[in-house]
Coordinates of C-alpha atoms (C1' of nucleotides) in Angstrom, one line a residue:
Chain A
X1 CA 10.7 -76.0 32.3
X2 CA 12.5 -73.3 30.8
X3 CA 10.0 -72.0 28.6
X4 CA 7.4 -72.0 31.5
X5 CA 9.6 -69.9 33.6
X6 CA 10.1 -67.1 29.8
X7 CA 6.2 -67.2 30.0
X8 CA 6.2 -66.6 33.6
X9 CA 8.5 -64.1 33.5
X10 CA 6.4 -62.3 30.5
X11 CA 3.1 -62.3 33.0
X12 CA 5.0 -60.3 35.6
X13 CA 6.3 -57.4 34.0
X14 CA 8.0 -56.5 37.6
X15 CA 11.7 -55.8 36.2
X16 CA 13.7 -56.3 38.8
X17 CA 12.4 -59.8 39.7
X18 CA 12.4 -60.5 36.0
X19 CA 16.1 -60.1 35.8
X20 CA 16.7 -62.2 39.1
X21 CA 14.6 -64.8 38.3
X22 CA 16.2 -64.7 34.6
X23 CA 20.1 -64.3 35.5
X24 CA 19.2 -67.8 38.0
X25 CA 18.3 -69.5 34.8
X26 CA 20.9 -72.0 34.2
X27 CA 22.9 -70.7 30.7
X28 CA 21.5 -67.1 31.0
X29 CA 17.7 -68.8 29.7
X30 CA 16.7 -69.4 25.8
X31 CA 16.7 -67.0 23.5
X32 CA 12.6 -66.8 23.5
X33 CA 13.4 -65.2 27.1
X34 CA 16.0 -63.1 26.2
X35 CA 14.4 -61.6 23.7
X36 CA 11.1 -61.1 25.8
X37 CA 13.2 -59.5 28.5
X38 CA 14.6 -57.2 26.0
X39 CA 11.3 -55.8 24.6
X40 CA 10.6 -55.3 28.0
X41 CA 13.3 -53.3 29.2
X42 CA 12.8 -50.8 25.6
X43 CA 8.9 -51.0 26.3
X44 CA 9.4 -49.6 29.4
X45 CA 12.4 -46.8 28.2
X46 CA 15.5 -48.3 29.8
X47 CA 17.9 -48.8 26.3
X48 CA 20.3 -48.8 28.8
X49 CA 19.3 -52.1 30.4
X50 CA 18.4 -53.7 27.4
X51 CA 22.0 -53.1 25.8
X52 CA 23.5 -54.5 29.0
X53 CA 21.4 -57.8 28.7
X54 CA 22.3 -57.9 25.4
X55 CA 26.1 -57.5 25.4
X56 CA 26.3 -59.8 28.3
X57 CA 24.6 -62.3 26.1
X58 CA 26.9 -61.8 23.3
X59 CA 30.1 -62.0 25.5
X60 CA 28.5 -65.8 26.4
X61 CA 28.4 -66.1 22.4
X62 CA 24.6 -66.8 22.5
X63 CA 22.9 -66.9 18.9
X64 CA 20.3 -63.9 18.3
X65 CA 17.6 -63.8 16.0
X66 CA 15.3 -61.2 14.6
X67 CA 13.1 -60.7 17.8
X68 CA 16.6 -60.2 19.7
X69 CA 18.1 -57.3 16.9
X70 CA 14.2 -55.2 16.5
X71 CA 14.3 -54.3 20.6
X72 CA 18.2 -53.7 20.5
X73 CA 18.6 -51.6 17.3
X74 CA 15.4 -49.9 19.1
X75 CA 17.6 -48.9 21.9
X76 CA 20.5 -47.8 20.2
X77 CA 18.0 -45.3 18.8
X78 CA 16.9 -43.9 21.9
X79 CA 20.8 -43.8 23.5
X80 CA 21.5 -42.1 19.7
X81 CA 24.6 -44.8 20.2
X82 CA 26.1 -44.8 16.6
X83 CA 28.6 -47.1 17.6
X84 CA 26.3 -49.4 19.1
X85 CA 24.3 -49.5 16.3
X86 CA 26.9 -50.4 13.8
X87 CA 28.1 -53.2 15.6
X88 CA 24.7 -54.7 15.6
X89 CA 24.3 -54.0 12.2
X90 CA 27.5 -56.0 11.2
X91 CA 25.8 -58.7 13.8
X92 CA 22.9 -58.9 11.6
X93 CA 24.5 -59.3 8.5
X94 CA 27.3 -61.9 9.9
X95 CA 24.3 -63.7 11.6
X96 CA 22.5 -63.6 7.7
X97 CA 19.4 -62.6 8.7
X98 CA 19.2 -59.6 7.1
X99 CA 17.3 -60.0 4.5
X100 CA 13.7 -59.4 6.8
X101 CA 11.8 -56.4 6.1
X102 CA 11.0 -56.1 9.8
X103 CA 14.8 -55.8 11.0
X104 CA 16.3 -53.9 8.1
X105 CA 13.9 -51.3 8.9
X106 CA 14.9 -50.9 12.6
X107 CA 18.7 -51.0 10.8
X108 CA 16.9 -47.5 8.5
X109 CA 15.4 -46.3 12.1
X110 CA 18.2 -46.6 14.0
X111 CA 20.6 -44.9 11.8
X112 CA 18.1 -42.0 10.9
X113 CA 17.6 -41.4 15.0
X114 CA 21.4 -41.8 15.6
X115 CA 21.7 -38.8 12.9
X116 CA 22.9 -40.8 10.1
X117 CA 20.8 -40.3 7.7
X118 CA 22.8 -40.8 4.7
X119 CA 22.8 -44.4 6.0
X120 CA 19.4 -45.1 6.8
X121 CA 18.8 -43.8 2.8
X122 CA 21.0 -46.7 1.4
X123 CA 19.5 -49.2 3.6
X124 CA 16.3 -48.4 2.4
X125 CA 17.2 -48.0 -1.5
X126 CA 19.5 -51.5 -0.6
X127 CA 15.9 -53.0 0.4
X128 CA 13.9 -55.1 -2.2
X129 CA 11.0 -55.9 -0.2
X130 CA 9.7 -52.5 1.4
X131 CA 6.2 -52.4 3.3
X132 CA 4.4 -49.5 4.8
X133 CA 6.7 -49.7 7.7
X134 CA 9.4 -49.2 5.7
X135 CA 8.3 -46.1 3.9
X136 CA 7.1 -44.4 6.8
X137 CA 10.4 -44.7 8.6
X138 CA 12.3 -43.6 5.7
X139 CA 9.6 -40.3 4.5
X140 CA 10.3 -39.9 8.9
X141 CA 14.3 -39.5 8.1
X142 CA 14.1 -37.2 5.5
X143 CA 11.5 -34.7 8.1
X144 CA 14.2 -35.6 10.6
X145 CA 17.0 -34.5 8.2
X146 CA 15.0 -31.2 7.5
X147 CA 14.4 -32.8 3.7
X148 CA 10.2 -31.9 3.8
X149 CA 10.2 -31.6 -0.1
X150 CA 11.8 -34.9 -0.1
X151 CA 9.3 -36.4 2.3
X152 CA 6.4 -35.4 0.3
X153 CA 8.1 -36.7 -2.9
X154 CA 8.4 -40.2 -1.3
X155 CA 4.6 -40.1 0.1
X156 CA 4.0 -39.6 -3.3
X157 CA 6.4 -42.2 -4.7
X158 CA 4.9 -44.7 -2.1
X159 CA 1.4 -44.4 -3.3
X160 CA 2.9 -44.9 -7.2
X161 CA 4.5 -48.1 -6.1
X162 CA 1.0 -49.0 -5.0
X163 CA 2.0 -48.9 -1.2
X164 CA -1.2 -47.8 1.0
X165 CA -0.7 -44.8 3.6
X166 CA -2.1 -44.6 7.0
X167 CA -2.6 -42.3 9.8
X168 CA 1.6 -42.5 10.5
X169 CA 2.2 -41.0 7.3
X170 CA -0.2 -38.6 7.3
X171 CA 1.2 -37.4 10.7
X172 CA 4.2 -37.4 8.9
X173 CA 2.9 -35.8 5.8
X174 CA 1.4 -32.7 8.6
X175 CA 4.8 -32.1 9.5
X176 CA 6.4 -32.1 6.4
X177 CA 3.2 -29.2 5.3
X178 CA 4.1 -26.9 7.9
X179 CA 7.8 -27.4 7.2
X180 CA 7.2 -25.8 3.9
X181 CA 4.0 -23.3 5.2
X182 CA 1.7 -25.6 3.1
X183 CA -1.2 -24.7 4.8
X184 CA -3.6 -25.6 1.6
X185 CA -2.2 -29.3 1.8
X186 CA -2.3 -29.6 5.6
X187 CA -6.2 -28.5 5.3
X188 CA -6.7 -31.2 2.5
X189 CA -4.9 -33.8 4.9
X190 CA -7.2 -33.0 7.4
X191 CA -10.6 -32.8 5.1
X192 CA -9.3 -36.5 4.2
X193 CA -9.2 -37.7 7.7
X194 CA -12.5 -36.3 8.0
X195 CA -14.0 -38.0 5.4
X196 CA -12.2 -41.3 6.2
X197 CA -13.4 -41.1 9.6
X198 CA -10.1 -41.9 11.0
X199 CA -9.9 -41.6 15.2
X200 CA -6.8 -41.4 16.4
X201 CA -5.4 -38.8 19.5
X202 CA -1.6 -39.5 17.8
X203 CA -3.3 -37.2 14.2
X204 CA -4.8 -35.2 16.2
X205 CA -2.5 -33.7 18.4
X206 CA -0.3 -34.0 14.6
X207 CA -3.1 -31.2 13.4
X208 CA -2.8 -29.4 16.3
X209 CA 0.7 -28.8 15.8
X210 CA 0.4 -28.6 12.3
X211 CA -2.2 -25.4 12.4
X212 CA -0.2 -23.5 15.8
X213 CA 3.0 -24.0 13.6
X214 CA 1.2 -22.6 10.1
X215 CA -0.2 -19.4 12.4
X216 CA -3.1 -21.0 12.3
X217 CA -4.1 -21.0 16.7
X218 CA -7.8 -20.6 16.2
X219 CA -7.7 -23.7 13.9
X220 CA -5.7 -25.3 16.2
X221 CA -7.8 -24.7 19.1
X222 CA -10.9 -25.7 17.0
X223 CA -9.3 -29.2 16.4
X224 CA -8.7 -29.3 20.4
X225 CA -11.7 -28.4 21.5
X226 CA -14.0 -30.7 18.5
X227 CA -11.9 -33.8 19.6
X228 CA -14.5 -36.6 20.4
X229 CA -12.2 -39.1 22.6
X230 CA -10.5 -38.1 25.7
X231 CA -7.7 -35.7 25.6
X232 CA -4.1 -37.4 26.9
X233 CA -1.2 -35.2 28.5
X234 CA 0.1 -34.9 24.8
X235 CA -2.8 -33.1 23.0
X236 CA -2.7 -30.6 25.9
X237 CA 1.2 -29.6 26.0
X238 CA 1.1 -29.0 21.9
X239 CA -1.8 -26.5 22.3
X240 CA -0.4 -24.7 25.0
X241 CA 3.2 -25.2 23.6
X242 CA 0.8 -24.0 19.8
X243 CA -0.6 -20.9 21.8
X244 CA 2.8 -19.8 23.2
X245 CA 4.3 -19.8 20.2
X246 CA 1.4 -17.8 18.7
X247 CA 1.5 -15.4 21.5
X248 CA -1.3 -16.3 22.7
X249 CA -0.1 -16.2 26.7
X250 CA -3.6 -15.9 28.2
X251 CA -4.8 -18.6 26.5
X252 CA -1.7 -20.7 27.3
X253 CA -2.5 -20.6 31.1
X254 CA -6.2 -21.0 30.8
X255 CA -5.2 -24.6 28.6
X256 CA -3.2 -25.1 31.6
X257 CA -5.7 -24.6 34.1
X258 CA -8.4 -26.9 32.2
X259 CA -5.7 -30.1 33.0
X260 CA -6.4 -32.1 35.9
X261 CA -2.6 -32.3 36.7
X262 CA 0.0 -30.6 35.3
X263 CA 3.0 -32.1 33.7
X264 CA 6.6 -30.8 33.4
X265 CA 6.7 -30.3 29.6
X266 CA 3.0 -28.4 30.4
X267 CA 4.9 -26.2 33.0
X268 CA 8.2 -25.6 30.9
X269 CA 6.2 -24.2 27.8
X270 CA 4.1 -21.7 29.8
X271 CA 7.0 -20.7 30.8
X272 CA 8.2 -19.4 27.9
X273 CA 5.1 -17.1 28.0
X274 CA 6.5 -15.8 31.4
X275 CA 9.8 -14.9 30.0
X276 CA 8.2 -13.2 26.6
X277 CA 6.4 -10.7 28.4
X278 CA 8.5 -11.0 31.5
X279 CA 5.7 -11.7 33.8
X280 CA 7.4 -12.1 37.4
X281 CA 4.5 -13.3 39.1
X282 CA 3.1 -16.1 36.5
X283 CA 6.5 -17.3 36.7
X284 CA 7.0 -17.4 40.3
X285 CA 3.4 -19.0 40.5
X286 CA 4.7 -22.1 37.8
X287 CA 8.3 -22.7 39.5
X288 CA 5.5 -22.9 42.9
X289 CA 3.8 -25.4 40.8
X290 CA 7.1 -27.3 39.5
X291 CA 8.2 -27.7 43.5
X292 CA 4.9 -28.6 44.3
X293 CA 4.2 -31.7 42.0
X294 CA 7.9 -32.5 42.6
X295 CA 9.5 -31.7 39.2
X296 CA 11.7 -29.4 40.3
X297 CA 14.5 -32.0 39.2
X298 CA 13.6 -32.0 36.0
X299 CA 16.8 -30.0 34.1
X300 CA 14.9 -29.0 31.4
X301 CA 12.5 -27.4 33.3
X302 CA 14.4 -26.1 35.7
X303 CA 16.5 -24.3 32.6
X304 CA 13.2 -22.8 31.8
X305 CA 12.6 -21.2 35.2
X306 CA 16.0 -20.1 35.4
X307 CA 16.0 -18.3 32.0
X308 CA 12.3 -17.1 33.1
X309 CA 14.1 -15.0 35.9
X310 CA 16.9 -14.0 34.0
X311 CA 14.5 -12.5 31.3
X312 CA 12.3 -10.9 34.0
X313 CA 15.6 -9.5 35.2
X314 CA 16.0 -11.4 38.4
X315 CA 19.6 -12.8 38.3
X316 CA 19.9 -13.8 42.0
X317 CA 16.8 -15.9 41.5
X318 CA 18.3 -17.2 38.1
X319 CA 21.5 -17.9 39.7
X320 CA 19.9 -19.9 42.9
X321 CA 17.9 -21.9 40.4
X322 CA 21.2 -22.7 38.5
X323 CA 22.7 -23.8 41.8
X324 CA 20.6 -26.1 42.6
X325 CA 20.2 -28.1 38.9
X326 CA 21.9 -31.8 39.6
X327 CA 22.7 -32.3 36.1
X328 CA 23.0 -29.4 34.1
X329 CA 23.1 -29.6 30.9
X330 CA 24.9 -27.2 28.1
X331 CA 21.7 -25.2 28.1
X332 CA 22.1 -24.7 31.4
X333 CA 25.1 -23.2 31.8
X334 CA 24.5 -21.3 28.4
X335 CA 21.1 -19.6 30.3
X336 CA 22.9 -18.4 33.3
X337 CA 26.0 -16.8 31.2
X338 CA 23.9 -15.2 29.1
X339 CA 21.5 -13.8 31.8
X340 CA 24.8 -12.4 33.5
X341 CA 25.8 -10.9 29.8
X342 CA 22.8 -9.2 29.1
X343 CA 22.5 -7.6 32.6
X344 CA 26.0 -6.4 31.9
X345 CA 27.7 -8.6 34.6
X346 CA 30.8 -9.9 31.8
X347 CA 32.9 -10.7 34.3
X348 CA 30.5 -12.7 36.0
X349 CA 29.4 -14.6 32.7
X350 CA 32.9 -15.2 31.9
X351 CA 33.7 -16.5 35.8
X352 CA 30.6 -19.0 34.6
X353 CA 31.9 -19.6 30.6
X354 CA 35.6 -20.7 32.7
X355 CA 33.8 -23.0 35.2
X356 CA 32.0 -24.8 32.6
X357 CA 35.0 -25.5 30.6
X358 CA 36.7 -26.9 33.9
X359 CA 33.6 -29.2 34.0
X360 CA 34.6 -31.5 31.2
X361 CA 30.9 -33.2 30.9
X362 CA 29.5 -30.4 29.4
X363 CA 31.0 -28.8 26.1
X364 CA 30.0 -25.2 24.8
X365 CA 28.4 -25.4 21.9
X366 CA 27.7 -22.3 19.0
X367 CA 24.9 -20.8 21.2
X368 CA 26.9 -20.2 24.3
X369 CA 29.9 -18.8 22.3
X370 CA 26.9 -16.5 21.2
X371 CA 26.6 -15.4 24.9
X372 CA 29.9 -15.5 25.9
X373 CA 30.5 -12.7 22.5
X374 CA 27.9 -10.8 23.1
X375 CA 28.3 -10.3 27.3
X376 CA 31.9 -9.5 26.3
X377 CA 30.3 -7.0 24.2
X378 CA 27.9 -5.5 27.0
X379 CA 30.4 -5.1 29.3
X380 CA 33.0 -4.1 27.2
X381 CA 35.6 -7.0 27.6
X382 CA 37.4 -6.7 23.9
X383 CA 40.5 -9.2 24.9
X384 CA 38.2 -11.2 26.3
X385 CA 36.3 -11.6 23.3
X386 CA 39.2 -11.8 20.9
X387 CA 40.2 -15.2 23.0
X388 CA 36.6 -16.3 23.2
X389 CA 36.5 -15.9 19.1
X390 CA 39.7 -17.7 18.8
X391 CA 39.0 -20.6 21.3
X392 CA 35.7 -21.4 19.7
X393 CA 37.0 -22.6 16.6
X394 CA 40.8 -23.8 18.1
X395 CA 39.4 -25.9 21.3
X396 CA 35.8 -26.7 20.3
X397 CA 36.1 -26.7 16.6
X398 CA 33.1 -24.8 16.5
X399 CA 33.1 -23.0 12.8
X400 CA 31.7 -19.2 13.3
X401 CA 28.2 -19.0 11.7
X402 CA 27.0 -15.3 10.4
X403 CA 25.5 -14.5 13.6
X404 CA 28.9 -15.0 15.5
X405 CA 30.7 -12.6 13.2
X406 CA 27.5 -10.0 13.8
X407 CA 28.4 -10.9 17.3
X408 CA 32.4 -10.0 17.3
X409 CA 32.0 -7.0 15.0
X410 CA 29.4 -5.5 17.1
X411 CA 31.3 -6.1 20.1
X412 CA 34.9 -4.3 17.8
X413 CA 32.1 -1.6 16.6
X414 CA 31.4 -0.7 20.4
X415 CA 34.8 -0.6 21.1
X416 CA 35.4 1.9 17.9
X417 CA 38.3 -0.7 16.4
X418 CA 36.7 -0.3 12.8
X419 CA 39.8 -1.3 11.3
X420 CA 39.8 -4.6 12.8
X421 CA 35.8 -5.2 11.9
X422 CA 36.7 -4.0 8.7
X423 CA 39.6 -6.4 8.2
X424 CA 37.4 -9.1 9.7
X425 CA 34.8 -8.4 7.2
X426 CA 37.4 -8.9 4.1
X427 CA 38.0 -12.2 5.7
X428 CA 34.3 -13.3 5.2
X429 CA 33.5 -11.0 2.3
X430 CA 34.5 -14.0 0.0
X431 CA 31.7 -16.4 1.4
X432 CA 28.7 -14.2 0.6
X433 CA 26.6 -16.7 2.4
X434 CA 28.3 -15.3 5.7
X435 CA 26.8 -11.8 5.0
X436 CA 23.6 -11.5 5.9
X437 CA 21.5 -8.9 7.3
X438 CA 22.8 -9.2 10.8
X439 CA 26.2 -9.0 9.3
X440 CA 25.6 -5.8 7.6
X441 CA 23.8 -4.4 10.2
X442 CA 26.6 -4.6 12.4
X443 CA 29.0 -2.9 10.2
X444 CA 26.9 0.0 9.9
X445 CA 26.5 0.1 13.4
X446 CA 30.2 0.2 13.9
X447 CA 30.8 2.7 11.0
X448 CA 28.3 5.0 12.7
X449 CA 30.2 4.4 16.1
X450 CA 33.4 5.3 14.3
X451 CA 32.1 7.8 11.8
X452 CA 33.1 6.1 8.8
X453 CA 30.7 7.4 6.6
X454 CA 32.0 6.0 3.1
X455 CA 32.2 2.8 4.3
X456 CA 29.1 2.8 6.7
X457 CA 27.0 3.7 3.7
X458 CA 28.7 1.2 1.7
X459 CA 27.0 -1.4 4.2
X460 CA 23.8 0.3 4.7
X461 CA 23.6 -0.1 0.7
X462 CA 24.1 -4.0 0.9
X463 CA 21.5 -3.7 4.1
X464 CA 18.6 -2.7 2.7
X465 CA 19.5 -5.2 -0.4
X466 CA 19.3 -7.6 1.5
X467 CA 16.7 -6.3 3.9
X468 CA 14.2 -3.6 2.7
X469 CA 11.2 -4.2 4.5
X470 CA 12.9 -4.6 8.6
X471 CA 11.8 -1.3 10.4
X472 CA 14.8 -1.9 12.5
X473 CA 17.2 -1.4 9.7
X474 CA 15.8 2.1 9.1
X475 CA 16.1 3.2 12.9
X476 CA 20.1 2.1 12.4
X477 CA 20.4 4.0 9.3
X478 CA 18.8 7.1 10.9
X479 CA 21.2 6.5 14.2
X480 CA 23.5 6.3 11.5
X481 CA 22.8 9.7 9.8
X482 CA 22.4 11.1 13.1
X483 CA 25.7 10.4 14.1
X484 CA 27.4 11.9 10.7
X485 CA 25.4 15.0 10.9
X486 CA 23.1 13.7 7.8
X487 CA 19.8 15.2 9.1
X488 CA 18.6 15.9 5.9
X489 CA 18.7 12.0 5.6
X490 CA 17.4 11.0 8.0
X491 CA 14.2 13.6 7.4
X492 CA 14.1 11.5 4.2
X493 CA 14.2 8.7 5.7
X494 CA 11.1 9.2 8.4
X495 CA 9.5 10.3 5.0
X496 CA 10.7 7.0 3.1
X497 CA 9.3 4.8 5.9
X498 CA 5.9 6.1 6.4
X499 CA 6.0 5.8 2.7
X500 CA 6.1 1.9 3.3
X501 CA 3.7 2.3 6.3
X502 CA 6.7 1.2 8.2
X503 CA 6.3 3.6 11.5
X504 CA 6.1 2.1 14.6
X505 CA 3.4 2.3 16.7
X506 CA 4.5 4.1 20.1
X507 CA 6.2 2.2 22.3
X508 CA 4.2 0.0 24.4
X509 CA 5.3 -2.8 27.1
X510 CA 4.0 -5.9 28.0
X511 CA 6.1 -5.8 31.5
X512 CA 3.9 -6.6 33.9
X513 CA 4.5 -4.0 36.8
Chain B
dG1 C1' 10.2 -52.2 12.8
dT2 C1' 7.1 -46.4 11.5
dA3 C1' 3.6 -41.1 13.8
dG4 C1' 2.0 -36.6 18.6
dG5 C1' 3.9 -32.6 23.6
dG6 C1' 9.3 -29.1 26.6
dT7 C1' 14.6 -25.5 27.7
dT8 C1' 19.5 -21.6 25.5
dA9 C1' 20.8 -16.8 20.8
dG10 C1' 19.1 -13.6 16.9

DNA sequence: GTAGGGTTAG
């Protein structure tokens, strides 16, 4: 009777009258249900669901087996719930069924999309009986981790233990190419496919990715446009997303005009083109669009529409669209204080920085301490930015990366406090990793501020170490010789860069008036 | 149990 009611419950895949039906069940149903009902709630994205069946069932002491620990470790990996995960890793092992291939690779999963990847490696050098699955997650964790090298060493280390690929590692194997601006390799992938005759829309959109991310947008575009199967929501957002990033902004909107319906992640990608080349109108247009089709509570998109007004310069626009986000995230609140910093409003942006600390469910992280600096340093606010510096690594334990320090001694440099920049910089001066171009490029900017010529040309020596080719370094080294009466230098200079074919082209604009 | 598409700085 039991069983007929699981099976019954499979054939209706209506949730809600799944879970009544299934909580009437006498003993909270067999486990063949359970664990149907828990596939279903992952299958249909609600971890959240499936963890509560589950830790319901293991408060009632129910035994689990293999088909109830593959949906669950699966929805630990979407909530990214460490904790989660290990207890049902100690579950399996207590239960002693962990020596499947199947479930020790949702164990390796898990832990590499929780951001424990140190884990999911010893699980998978722990296994004995590894199968494609297994490899594929694991060469997966390494791209995760960054580790592309190390991903292409295990694709090759798979196919020397005699273990087939397919068209999951190969998408993986894409990636891990334009990681590392392997463009030769990526091509040869994609010759291979072509030979094979492998289908699939998953590889494709892969190449389409691979070849916007390699530079390569015509390529890209070829592969789009070749495709002999209907093109999904996916294949469409990673050429626009390709062209975007390409600068390719007409393109971008004419992709988006081909799709029947727009989609949000379509929507928040153009954009991004909107705010490049601060195109009011296209932007207006889109957040029309994003009302329209009734995304407008999407916070990710709405964090692209507010920063599209900030960088078009519209801050009361920016600010209503901030109002009205339900739940904002940290890059929501890090968009808004830094549209208020860069249009000089400091005290504004730091009104913001203070009412997001009150509003303990979202933390700063390093990127808005980058905003709060550098609108402190706009606007002139040097206490302000002294406490900011401290209070990022006191309260939030947030290390300063090089780009912070470029940050704070610009925003000392402006103020002309070169001792204290200077005395900052013997500080870092120990970890050379902390000095890099941006780092340098500050200090000259504050010796030329100051007019601390010995010094200033001390760092404008380490600069163009470091740096030799950036035009911009030259213009701050002429500012720089400008300020200390050097013209002669700077003459030199002009002379040294057209030398390197470095002029710029006069100034053009892309604002759209 | 493994693969594809989105937002913040510089």
């Amino acid at each position: 009777m039991i069983s007929l009611k699981s099976s019954f419950l499979l054939l209706h895949k209506r949730i809600g009258q799944a879970r009544y039906m299934f909580d009437e069940i006498p003993h909270g149903g067999d486990l063949l249900s359970l664990n149907s009902l828990l596939s279903l709630h992952v299958r249909r994205n609600d971890p959240h669901s499936a963890w509560d069946l589950f830790h319901k069932r293991h408060h009632e002491h129910s035994n689990f087996d293999s088909y109830t620990f593959t949906p669950i470790l699966k929805a630990c990996a979407a909530l990214s719930d460490i904790k989660r995960g290990q207890q049902v890793h100690g579950l399996v092992i207590k239960t002693g069924i962990d020596s499947e291939t199947i479930t020790k690779t949702a164990i390796l999963d898990m832990y590499s999309k929780c951001g424990y990847f140190y884990d999911s490696l010893l699980v998978f050098e722990e296994m004995k009986l590894k199968d494609i699955v297994t490899w594929n997650a694991m060469i997966s964790s390494f791209l995760r981790q960054g580790l592309a090298k190390e991903a292409l060493g295990y694709f090759l280390e798979m196919q020397r233990e005699g273990i087939e690929f397919n068209g999951f590692t190969l998408c993986s194997v894409l990636k891990a190419c334009a990681f590392l601006s392997s463009s030769m390799q990526g091509k040869q992938i994609h010759a291979l496919v072509i030979v094979i005759g492998y289908n699939s829309i998953v590889f494709e959109t892969a190449l389409v990715d691979f070849y916007s991310d390699s530079g390569l947008i015509g390529e890209a575009v070829k592969v789009f446009w070749n495709l002999n199967c209907s093109k999904d929501d996916a294949i469409y957002n990673s050429l626009i997303s390709g062209c975007v990033k390409n600068r390719k902004y007409k393109e971008a909107f004419s992709i988006l005009s081909e799709m029947k319906k727009p989609n949000v992640i379509a929507l928040t990608s153009v954009l991004v083109a909107c705010s490049e080349n601060s195109n009011l109108l296209k932007g207006k247009q889109i957040h029309c669009m994003a009302i329209l089709f009734g995304f407008d509570s999407d916070t990710q998109l709405s964090n692209a529409i507010l920063d599209m007004y900030a960088k078009c310069g519209d801050i009361l626009n920016a600010r209503s669209v901030f109002d009205r986000i339900a739940h904002r995230n940290v890059v929501s609140w890090t968009s808004i204080i830094d549209a208020y910093g860069t249009q000089g409003l400091g005290d504004e942006a730091l009104e913001l920085f203070e009412k997001m600390e009150e509003n303990c469910s979202v933390s700063p992280n390093d990127v808005t301490f980058l905003s709060v600096l550098s609108a402190c340093g706009h606007s002139g606010l040097v206490e302000k930015g002294r406490k900011c510096f401290v209070l990022m690594k006191e309260k939030y334990g947030i290390d300063p990366g090089p780009e912070h320090y470029a940050c704070y001694i610009d925003l000392l440099g402006r103020a002309s406090l070169i001792e204290e920049v200077w005395s900052l910089y013997d500080g870092i001066s120990k970890n050379s990793s902390k000095l890099t171009g941006a780092v340098w490029a500050a200090l000259l900017n504050a010796c030329r501020v100051s007019l601390d010529v010995v010094r200033g040309e001390f760092a404008a020596k380490r600069l163009f170490e470091l740096e030799p080719e950036k035009p911009g370094n030259y213009v701050l080294l002429s500012n720089f010789y400008a300020a200390i009466g050097r013209e002669d230098r700077k003459e030199e200079l002009r002379i040294l860069m057209r030398q390197k074919g470095l002029i710029k082209e006069a100034g053009s604009s892309w604002i759209t008036v």
